[in-house]
CSV table of C-alpha atoms and ligand atoms in Angstrom, one decimal:
chain,number,residue,atom,x,y,z
A,1,MET,CA,82.0,57.3,95.7
A,2,ASP,CA,78.7,58.4,94.5
A,3,PHE,CA,79.4,62.0,95.5
A,4,LYS,CA,81.2,64.5,93.2
A,5,ARG,CA,82.5,68.0,93.9
A,6,SER,CA,80.1,69.3,91.3
A,7,ASP,CA,77.1,68.1,93.5
A,8,PHE,CA,78.1,70.9,95.9
A,9,PRO,CA,77.8,74.7,95.4
A,10,ASP,CA,80.6,76.6,93.7
A,11,GLY,CA,83.3,77.5,96.2
A,12,PHE,CA,82.3,74.7,98.7
A,13,LEU,CA,85.5,73.9,100.5
A,14,PHE,CA,86.8,70.4,101.0
A,15,ALA,CA,89.5,69.9,103.5
A,16,ALA,CA,91.2,67.3,105.7
A,17,ALA,CA,92.1,67.8,109.4
A,18,THR,CA,94.8,66.7,111.8
A,19,SER,CA,96.0,67.9,115.1
A,20,SER,CA,99.5,68.7,116.4
A,21,TYR,CA,100.0,66.2,119.3
A,22,GLN,CA,98.3,63.4,117.2
A,23,ILE,CA,100.8,63.7,114.3
A,24,GLU,CA,103.8,65.9,114.9
A,25,GLY,CA,106.1,64.0,117.2
A,26,HIS,CA,106.3,66.0,120.4
A,27,SER,CA,109.8,64.9,121.3
A,28,PHE,CA,111.2,66.9,118.3
A,29,GLY,CA,112.0,70.6,118.0
A,30,GLY,CA,112.2,71.6,121.6
A,31,ALA,CA,108.5,71.3,122.5
A,32,GLY,CA,107.7,71.3,126.2
A,33,LYS,CA,105.9,68.5,127.9
A,34,THR,CA,102.1,68.4,127.7
A,35,HIS,CA,99.6,66.9,130.1
A,36,TRP,CA,99.1,64.1,127.6
A,37,ASP,CA,102.7,63.0,128.2
A,38,THR,CA,102.2,62.7,131.9
A,39,PHE,CA,98.7,61.2,131.5
A,40,ALA,CA,100.2,58.5,129.2
A,41,GLN,CA,102.9,57.8,131.7
A,42,THR,CA,100.3,56.9,134.3
A,43,PRO,CA,99.2,53.2,134.1
A,44,GLY,CA,95.7,52.6,132.9
A,45,ASN,CA,95.1,55.8,131.1
A,46,VAL,CA,96.3,55.1,127.6
A,47,VAL,CA,96.3,51.8,125.7
A,48,ARG,CA,99.9,50.3,125.9
A,49,GLY,CA,100.9,53.6,127.5
A,50,GLU,CA,101.5,55.1,124.1
A,51,ASN,CA,102.3,58.8,123.7
A,52,GLY,CA,102.9,61.4,121.0
A,53,ASP,CA,106.7,61.4,121.2
A,54,ILE,CA,107.1,60.3,117.6
A,55,ALA,CA,103.5,59.9,116.3
A,56,CYS,CA,103.6,60.3,112.5
A,57,ASP,CA,106.9,62.3,112.7
A,58,HIS,CA,105.0,65.0,110.7
A,59,TYR,CA,107.5,67.5,112.2
A,60,HIS,CA,110.1,66.2,109.7
A,61,ARG,CA,107.7,64.8,107.0
A,62,PHE,CA,105.2,67.6,106.7
A,63,ALA,CA,106.1,68.3,103.1
A,64,GLU,CA,105.2,64.7,102.1
A,65,ASP,CA,102.0,64.9,104.1
A,66,LEU,CA,101.0,68.2,102.5
A,67,ASP,CA,101.8,66.7,99.1
A,68,LEU,CA,99.3,63.9,99.9
A,69,ALA,CA,96.7,66.5,101.0
A,70,ALA,CA,97.1,68.5,97.8
A,71,GLY,CA,97.3,65.3,95.7
A,72,MET,CA,93.8,64.5,96.9
A,73,GLY,CA,92.5,67.7,95.4
A,74,LEU,CA,91.7,69.3,98.7
A,75,ASP,CA,91.1,73.1,99.0
A,76,GLY,CA,92.2,73.4,102.7
A,77,TYR,CA,94.1,71.8,105.5
A,78,ARG,CA,92.9,72.1,109.1
A,79,PHE,CA,95.8,71.8,111.5
A,80,SER,CA,96.5,72.9,115.0
A,81,THR,CA,99.3,74.6,116.8
A,82,SER,CA,100.8,73.2,120.0
A,83,TRP,CA,100.9,75.6,122.9
A,84,ALA,CA,103.7,73.6,124.5
A,85,ARG,CA,105.8,73.6,121.2
A,86,VAL,CA,105.6,77.4,121.0
A,87,LEU,CA,105.8,78.1,124.8
A,88,PRO,CA,107.3,75.1,126.6
A,89,GLU,CA,106.6,76.7,130.0
A,90,GLY,CA,103.1,77.8,128.8
A,91,ARG,CA,104.2,81.4,129.4
A,92,GLY,CA,107.3,83.5,129.0
A,93,THR,CA,110.1,82.2,126.9
A,94,VAL,CA,109.3,81.3,123.3
A,95,ASN,CA,110.8,78.3,121.6
A,96,GLN,CA,111.9,79.8,118.3
A,97,ASP,CA,112.1,76.4,116.6
A,98,GLY,CA,108.5,75.9,117.4
A,99,LEU,CA,107.4,79.2,115.8
A,100,ASP,CA,109.7,78.5,112.8
A,101,PHE,CA,108.1,75.1,112.3
A,102,TYR,CA,104.6,76.6,112.1
A,103,ASP,CA,105.9,79.3,109.8
A,104,ARG,CA,107.4,76.7,107.4
A,105,LEU,CA,104.2,74.6,107.7
A,106,VAL,CA,101.9,77.5,106.7
A,107,ASP,CA,104.1,78.5,103.8
A,108,ALA,CA,104.2,74.9,102.6
A,109,MET,CA,100.4,74.9,102.6
A,110,LEU,CA,100.3,78.1,100.6
A,111,GLU,CA,102.8,76.7,98.1
A,112,ARG,CA,100.4,73.8,97.5
A,113,ASN,CA,97.3,76.0,97.3
A,114,LEU,CA,95.9,74.6,100.5
A,115,LYS,CA,94.1,77.1,102.6
A,116,PRO,CA,95.6,77.1,106.2
A,117,MET,CA,92.7,76.5,108.6
A,118,ALA,CA,94.2,76.8,112.1
A,119,THR,CA,93.1,75.6,115.5
A,120,LEU,CA,95.0,77.2,118.4
A,121,TYR,CA,94.4,74.5,121.0
A,122,HIS,CA,93.8,70.8,120.3
A,123,TRP,CA,94.5,69.7,123.9
A,124,GLU,CA,98.3,70.0,124.3
A,125,LEU,CA,98.3,71.8,127.6
A,126,PRO,CA,101.9,72.6,128.7
A,127,VAL,CA,102.7,70.7,132.0
A,128,PRO,CA,103.7,73.8,133.9
A,129,LEU,CA,100.1,75.1,133.4
A,130,ALA,CA,98.6,71.8,134.3
A,131,ASP,CA,100.6,72.1,137.6
A,132,LEU,CA,98.7,75.4,138.2
A,133,GLY,CA,95.4,73.6,137.9
A,134,GLY,CA,95.0,73.7,134.1
A,135,TRP,CA,91.6,74.7,132.9
A,136,ARG,CA,90.3,75.0,136.5
A,137,ASN,CA,92.5,78.0,137.0
A,138,PRO,CA,90.8,81.4,136.3
A,139,ASP,CA,94.0,82.8,134.8
A,140,MET,CA,94.0,80.3,132.0
A,141,PRO,CA,92.0,82.5,129.6
A,142,ASN,CA,94.7,85.2,130.0
A,143,TRP,CA,97.6,82.9,129.4
A,144,PHE,CA,95.7,81.5,126.4
A,145,ALA,CA,95.3,85.0,125.0
A,146,ASP,CA,99.1,85.5,125.4
A,147,PHE,CA,99.8,82.3,123.5
A,148,THR,CA,97.4,83.5,120.8
A,149,GLN,CA,99.3,86.7,120.5
A,150,VAL,CA,102.6,84.9,120.1
A,151,ILE,CA,101.6,82.3,117.6
A,152,MET,CA,99.2,84.4,115.5
A,153,GLY,CA,101.6,87.4,115.7
A,154,ARG,CA,103.9,85.1,113.6
A,155,ILE,CA,101.6,83.2,111.3
A,156,GLY,CA,98.3,85.1,111.5
A,157,ASP,CA,99.0,87.1,108.3
A,158,ARG,CA,98.8,83.9,106.2
A,159,ILE,CA,95.9,82.1,107.9
A,160,TYR,CA,92.7,81.5,106.0
A,161,SER,CA,90.5,80.7,109.0
A,162,ALA,CA,91.1,80.2,112.7
A,163,ALA,CA,89.3,78.8,115.7
A,164,PRO,CA,90.7,79.0,119.2
A,165,VAL,CA,89.6,75.7,120.7
A,166,ASN,CA,88.9,72.3,119.3
A,167,GLU,CA,85.8,70.8,120.9
A,168,PRO,CA,85.2,72.5,124.3
A,169,TRP,CA,83.1,69.5,125.4
A,170,CYS,CA,86.2,67.3,125.3
A,171,VAL,CA,88.3,69.8,127.2
A,172,GLY,CA,85.5,70.2,129.8
A,173,TRP,CA,83.4,67.1,130.3
A,174,LEU,CA,85.4,64.3,128.7
A,175,SER,CA,88.6,65.3,130.5
A,176,HIS,CA,87.3,66.6,133.9
A,177,PHE,CA,84.0,64.6,134.5
A,178,LEU,CA,84.5,61.3,132.7
A,179,GLY,CA,88.3,61.4,133.1
A,180,HIS,CA,88.9,59.7,129.8
A,181,HIS,CA,91.3,62.4,128.5
A,182,ALA,CA,94.1,64.3,130.2
A,183,PRO,CA,94.1,65.5,133.0
A,184,GLY,CA,91.8,62.5,133.8
A,185,LEU,CA,89.8,64.1,136.5
A,186,ARG,CA,86.4,62.9,137.6
A,187,ASP,CA,85.1,65.9,139.5
A,188,ILE,CA,82.0,67.9,139.0
A,189,ARG,CA,83.5,71.1,140.3
A,190,ALA,CA,86.6,70.9,138.1
A,191,THR,CA,84.2,70.2,135.2
A,192,ALA,CA,82.1,73.3,135.7
A,193,HIS,CA,85.2,75.5,136.0
A,194,ALA,CA,86.9,74.0,132.9
A,195,MET,CA,83.7,74.3,130.8
A,196,HIS,CA,83.4,78.0,131.6
A,197,HIS,CA,87.0,78.9,131.4
A,198,ILE,CA,87.5,77.3,128.1
A,199,LEU,CA,84.7,79.5,126.6
A,200,LEU,CA,86.2,82.5,128.2
A,201,ALA,CA,89.6,81.6,126.7
A,202,HIS,CA,87.9,81.2,123.3
A,203,GLY,CA,86.4,84.7,123.6
A,204,GLN,CA,89.6,86.3,124.6
A,205,ALA,CA,91.5,84.6,121.8
A,206,ILE,CA,89.0,85.8,119.2
A,207,SER,CA,89.5,89.4,120.4
A,208,VAL,CA,93.3,89.0,120.2
A,209,MET,CA,93.1,87.7,116.6
A,210,ARG,CA,90.7,90.6,115.6
A,211,ASP,CA,93.1,93.1,117.0
A,212,LEU,CA,95.9,91.5,114.9
A,213,GLY,CA,93.7,92.2,111.9
A,214,MET,CA,92.7,88.5,111.3
A,215,SER,CA,89.3,87.6,109.8
A,216,ASN,CA,87.3,84.4,109.2
A,217,LEU,CA,87.3,83.4,112.9
A,218,GLY,CA,85.1,80.7,114.3
A,219,ALA,CA,84.3,78.1,116.9
A,220,VAL,CA,84.5,74.3,116.5
A,221,CYS,CA,82.2,72.2,118.7
A,222,ASN,CA,81.5,68.5,118.6
A,223,PHE,CA,78.1,66.9,118.6
A,224,GLU,CA,76.6,63.5,119.4
A,225,TYR,CA,73.0,62.6,118.8
A,226,ALA,CA,71.3,61.5,122.0
A,227,GLN,CA,68.9,58.7,121.4
A,228,PRO,CA,66.6,57.8,124.3
A,229,VAL,CA,66.8,54.1,125.1
A,230,ASP,CA,63.0,53.8,125.0
A,231,GLU,CA,59.8,55.8,124.9
A,232,SER,CA,59.5,56.5,128.6
A,233,PRO,CA,59.6,60.1,129.9
A,234,GLU,CA,62.6,59.2,132.1
A,235,ALA,CA,64.6,58.1,129.0
A,236,ALA,CA,63.5,61.3,127.2
A,237,LYS,CA,64.8,63.4,130.1
A,238,ALA,CA,68.1,61.5,130.3
A,239,ALA,CA,68.7,62.1,126.6
A,240,ALA,CA,67.7,65.7,126.8
A,241,LEU,CA,70.3,66.3,129.6
A,242,TYR,CA,73.0,64.5,127.6
A,243,ASP,CA,72.1,66.7,124.6
A,244,GLY,CA,72.2,69.7,127.0
A,245,TYR,CA,75.7,69.4,128.3
A,246,TYR,CA,77.1,67.9,125.1
A,247,ASN,CA,75.4,69.8,122.2
A,248,GLN,CA,73.8,72.9,123.7
A,249,PHE,CA,76.0,74.2,126.5
A,250,PHE,CA,78.8,75.8,124.6
A,251,LEU,CA,76.6,77.2,121.7
A,252,SER,CA,74.3,78.6,124.3
A,253,GLY,CA,77.1,80.4,126.0
A,254,LEU,CA,78.4,81.7,122.6
A,255,PHE,CA,75.1,82.8,121.1
A,256,LYS,CA,72.6,83.2,124.0
A,257,SER,CA,74.6,84.6,126.9
A,258,ARG,CA,73.4,81.8,129.1
A,259,TYR,CA,73.8,78.1,129.8
A,260,PRO,CA,70.9,75.7,129.4
A,261,ASP,CA,68.6,75.3,132.6
A,262,ILE,CA,68.7,71.6,132.4
A,263,VAL,CA,72.5,71.6,132.7
A,264,MET,CA,72.6,74.3,135.3
A,265,GLU,CA,70.4,72.1,137.6
A,266,GLY,CA,73.6,70.1,138.2
A,267,LEU,CA,76.4,72.5,137.5
A,268,GLU,CA,75.3,75.8,138.9
A,269,PRO,CA,76.5,75.3,142.5
A,270,HIS,CA,79.9,74.5,141.1
A,271,MET,CA,80.4,77.4,138.7
A,272,PRO,CA,83.3,79.8,139.2
A,273,ARG,CA,82.5,83.0,141.0
A,274,GLY,CA,81.1,85.7,138.7
A,275,TRP,CA,80.6,83.4,135.8
A,276,ASP,CA,77.4,85.1,134.7
A,277,GLN,CA,79.3,88.4,134.1
A,278,ASP,CA,81.6,86.8,131.5
A,279,PHE,CA,79.3,86.4,128.5
A,280,LYS,CA,80.3,89.7,126.9
A,281,THR,CA,83.8,88.3,126.5
A,282,ILE,CA,82.6,84.9,125.5
A,283,GLN,CA,80.4,86.3,122.8
A,284,ALA,CA,83.1,88.0,120.7
A,285,PRO,CA,81.5,88.0,117.3
A,286,LEU,CA,82.2,85.0,115.0
A,287,ASP,CA,82.3,84.5,111.3
A,288,TRP,CA,81.4,80.8,111.2
A,289,VAL,CA,80.8,77.8,113.3
A,290,GLY,CA,82.4,74.3,112.7
A,291,LEU,CA,80.7,71.0,113.6
A,292,ASN,CA,82.6,67.9,114.3
A,293,TYR,CA,80.3,64.9,114.1
A,294,TYR,CA,80.9,61.1,114.3
A,295,THR,CA,78.1,59.2,116.0
A,296,ARG,CA,75.1,58.9,118.3
A,297,LYS,CA,74.8,57.5,121.8
A,298,VAL,CA,71.8,55.6,123.2
A,299,ILE,CA,71.1,57.0,126.7
A,300,ALA,CA,69.3,55.3,129.6
A,301,PRO,CA,68.4,56.8,133.0
A,302,ASP,CA,70.0,55.2,136.1
A,303,ASN,CA,70.2,55.8,139.8
A,304,SER,CA,73.7,57.3,140.0
A,305,PRO,CA,74.3,60.9,141.1
A,306,TRP,CA,73.5,63.7,138.6
A,307,PRO,CA,73.4,63.4,135.6
A,308,SER,CA,71.9,60.0,136.5
A,309,HIS,CA,72.2,58.3,133.2
A,310,THR,CA,74.4,55.9,131.3
A,311,GLU,CA,75.2,55.0,127.7
A,312,VAL,CA,73.9,51.6,126.5
A,313,ASP,CA,74.9,49.5,123.5
A,314,GLY,CA,72.9,50.5,120.3
A,315,PRO,CA,71.7,48.3,117.4
A,316,LEU,CA,73.3,50.1,114.4
A,317,PRO,CA,76.5,49.0,112.6
A,318,LYS,CA,79.6,50.2,114.4
A,319,THR,CA,83.1,51.5,113.5
A,320,GLN,CA,86.4,50.3,115.0
A,321,MET,CA,85.7,52.8,117.9
A,322,GLY,CA,82.5,50.9,118.7
A,323,TRP,CA,80.6,54.0,117.5
A,324,GLU,CA,77.3,53.6,115.8
A,325,VAL,CA,77.1,54.9,112.2
A,326,TYR,CA,74.3,57.4,112.1
A,327,PRO,CA,74.5,59.9,109.2
A,328,ASP,CA,71.0,61.4,110.0
A,329,GLY,CA,72.6,63.0,113.1
A,330,LEU,CA,74.8,65.2,110.9
A,331,ARG,CA,71.8,66.6,109.0
A,332,HIS,CA,70.0,67.0,112.3
A,333,PHE,CA,72.8,69.1,113.9
A,334,LEU,CA,73.5,71.2,110.9
A,335,ASN,CA,69.8,72.2,110.9
A,336,MET,CA,69.7,72.6,114.7
A,337,VAL,CA,72.8,74.8,114.9
A,338,HIS,CA,71.5,77.0,112.1
A,339,ASN,CA,67.9,77.3,113.4
A,340,GLU,CA,68.6,77.6,117.1
A,341,TYR,CA,71.9,79.5,117.3
A,342,THR,CA,73.8,80.7,114.3
A,343,LYS,CA,70.8,81.8,112.1
A,344,GLY,CA,72.5,82.4,108.9
A,345,LEU,CA,76.2,82.4,109.9
A,346,PRO,CA,78.2,80.1,107.6
A,347,LEU,CA,78.6,76.6,108.9
A,348,LEU,CA,81.4,74.0,108.2
A,349,VAL,CA,81.7,70.4,108.9
A,350,THR,CA,85.2,70.6,110.5
A,351,GLU,CA,85.6,66.9,111.3
A,352,ASN,CA,83.8,63.7,110.1
A,353,GLY,CA,85.3,60.2,109.5
A,354,MET,CA,85.6,56.8,111.0
A,355,ALA,CA,88.2,54.4,112.4
A,356,ASN,CA,88.6,51.0,110.7
A,357,GLU,CA,91.0,48.1,111.1
A,358,ASP,CA,92.9,49.0,108.0
A,359,THR,CA,95.9,47.1,106.6
A,360,VAL,CA,97.9,48.1,103.6
A,361,GLY,CA,96.4,46.9,100.3
A,362,GLN,CA,93.0,46.0,101.8
A,363,PRO,CA,90.3,48.3,100.5
A,364,ASP,CA,88.7,50.4,103.3
A,365,GLN,CA,85.2,50.1,101.8
A,366,PRO,CA,83.5,50.7,105.2
A,367,ARG,CA,85.1,54.2,105.2
A,368,ILE,CA,84.1,54.9,101.7
A,369,ASP,CA,80.5,54.0,102.6
A,370,TYR,CA,80.6,56.1,105.8
A,371,LEU,CA,81.9,59.2,104.0
A,372,GLU,CA,79.4,58.8,101.2
A,373,ALA,CA,76.5,58.6,103.6
A,374,HIS,CA,77.7,61.6,105.6
A,375,LEU,CA,78.3,63.7,102.5
A,376,ALA,CA,74.8,62.8,101.4
A,377,ALA,CA,73.5,64.0,104.8
A,378,ALA,CA,75.5,67.3,104.3
A,379,LYS,CA,73.9,67.7,100.9
A,380,SER,CA,70.5,67.2,102.4
A,381,ALA,CA,71.2,69.9,105.0
A,382,LEU,CA,72.1,72.2,102.1
A,383,ALA,CA,68.8,71.4,100.5
A,384,ASP,CA,67.1,72.2,103.8
A,385,GLY,CA,68.6,75.7,103.5
A,386,VAL,CA,71.5,75.4,105.9
A,387,PRO,CA,74.4,77.7,104.8
A,388,LEU,CA,77.0,75.0,104.8
A,389,ARG,CA,80.2,76.1,103.2
A,390,GLY,CA,82.6,73.2,103.6
A,391,TYR,CA,83.3,69.7,104.7
A,392,THR,CA,86.5,68.3,106.4
A,393,PHE,CA,87.7,64.7,106.5
A,394,TRP,CA,89.0,63.4,109.8
A,395,SER,CA,91.7,62.5,109.3
A,396,LEU,CA,94.4,62.9,106.6
A,397,LEU,CA,96.7,60.3,108.4
A,398,ASP,CA,96.3,57.5,110.8
A,399,ASN,CA,97.5,59.0,114.1
A,400,TYR,CA,97.6,59.0,117.9
A,401,GLU,CA,94.0,58.4,118.9
A,402,TRP,CA,94.5,59.8,122.4
A,403,ALA,CA,93.6,57.3,125.2
A,404,LEU,CA,93.3,54.6,122.5
A,405,GLY,CA,96.8,54.9,121.3
A,406,TYR,CA,97.8,54.1,117.7
A,407,GLU,CA,95.4,51.2,117.2
A,408,LYS,CA,92.4,53.1,115.9
A,409,ARG,CA,92.9,54.1,112.3
A,410,PHE,CA,91.0,57.2,111.1
A,411,GLY,CA,93.3,58.2,108.2
A,412,LEU,CA,92.6,58.4,104.5
A,413,VAL,CA,96.3,57.6,104.4
A,414,HIS,CA,97.7,54.5,106.2
A,415,VAL,CA,100.7,55.1,108.4
A,416,ASP,CA,103.0,52.2,109.4
A,417,PHE,CA,104.0,53.2,112.9
A,418,GLU,CA,107.2,51.1,112.7
A,419,THR,CA,108.6,52.5,109.4
A,420,LEU,CA,106.4,55.7,109.3
A,421,GLU,CA,105.7,54.9,105.7
A,422,ARG,CA,102.5,56.5,104.3
A,423,THR,CA,100.2,54.6,101.9
A,424,PRO,CA,97.1,56.1,100.5
A,425,LYS,CA,94.0,53.9,101.2
A,426,ALA,CA,91.2,53.1,98.7
A,427,SER,CA,89.2,55.9,100.4
A,428,TYR,CA,91.9,58.4,99.6
A,429,HIS,CA,91.8,57.4,95.9
A,430,ALA,CA,87.9,57.5,95.9
A,431,VAL,CA,87.9,61.0,97.4
A,432,SER,CA,90.5,62.2,94.9
A,433,ALA,CA,88.4,60.9,92.0
A,434,ALA,CA,85.2,62.4,93.5
A,435,LEU,CA,86.8,65.9,94.0
A,436,ALA,CA,88.1,65.9,90.4
A,437,GLN,CA,84.5,65.6,89.0
B,1,GCO,C1,88.3,65.4,117.8
B,1,GCO,C2,89.5,65.0,117.7
B,1,GCO,C3,90.3,64.1,117.2
B,1,GCO,C4,89.9,62.6,117.3
B,1,GCO,C5,88.7,62.3,116.6
B,1,GCO,C6,88.3,60.8,116.7
B,1,GCO,O1,88.4,66.6,117.5
B,1,GCO,O2,87.5,64.7,118.4
B,1,GCO,O3,89.8,66.1,116.9
B,1,GCO,O4,91.4,64.4,117.9
B,1,GCO,O5,91.0,61.9,116.9
B,1,GCO,O6,87.6,63.0,117.0
B,1,GCO,O7,88.0,60.5,118.0
């Protein structure tokens, strides 16, 4: 690696991220069913119908996994708490084993000098709440606030930083408009409701955590650079709209008390009643914003209904996901978020990494190159004056890549999903060496 820890400012935080359903093994410890379990049971949704029943069995092997994180020389560990593990019905009766698990997990991080960086919701919606309409239901923000109270009432005293929701775009658009993630809807009205309710849930959860005395609270959004397919005004407009609902919508709600006009041209007729009265709650003050960044998309106009555009194949080298490698996008978004929205608030890269067809013993050079290029982009953003305070690798372990099952390997550590054996990859060793310098 041609990056070293000492290239970054003192106190710059290096972390790795995971999420609960992707690694824990949801069949263990009395967790309730999530909408990912039922989504995976429905033919055509998930490659080979795979689910998170076992995943990496982190539920039983977390000590080994945190040893690996600490062994890499990381300062923090970004993890998420499963709503369905803590409240199997989504509301009401608490699963004590679930709370105890997160309690042990946080203590195990502290014992290893890893700062616990919590995400409350990384998509494990309890099935009983899905039955009530999931994120379409206007009561969801209240139920989410109740979950926040229960989980953070137990572990909040030891949490270094917390964000309520991972990637509201995925909860809203990917899951309700494109139908690629649970609940797999393709409905504009469901999308508008989910996109708004998820922000309202975020705001209410922030207030609950402040009332508990917690600090260092933020929001984590994902970003994809929208590249117009050609120089026509139609392509520019198509890319601007993609950028609008993907990269601007949630930040605009969080920081500007409005949603972008270009997006409301399509969504406004479908918004939940009274939506424009909710920004006071949504705008609960934040201490930082996290950016998850992987790729860009090439966007072309087409004749389908709004948003009337499509993704086309791009010319850049691609990862195992088929995603183009485009590090300039990371620098672009760090600058954009700072200049347009957060204006001085600390920023973190909360996810960045790539999937590669890794096998044990074969060096994952493409990942080393990818990480090097994106860390260089992060350094450029620092030089541009962006108050970037940390960088997080996605992911510590190979894991359940949602609708793509276990085939796409994002880990710095290889996991054999037959034996569950962990083997650090060449990128793990390269990062360890870089962080020691
Ligand atoms: C994300 C997700 C991860 C994915 C990763 C790669 O936050 O997008 O946190 O769950 O595994 O992004 O697709």
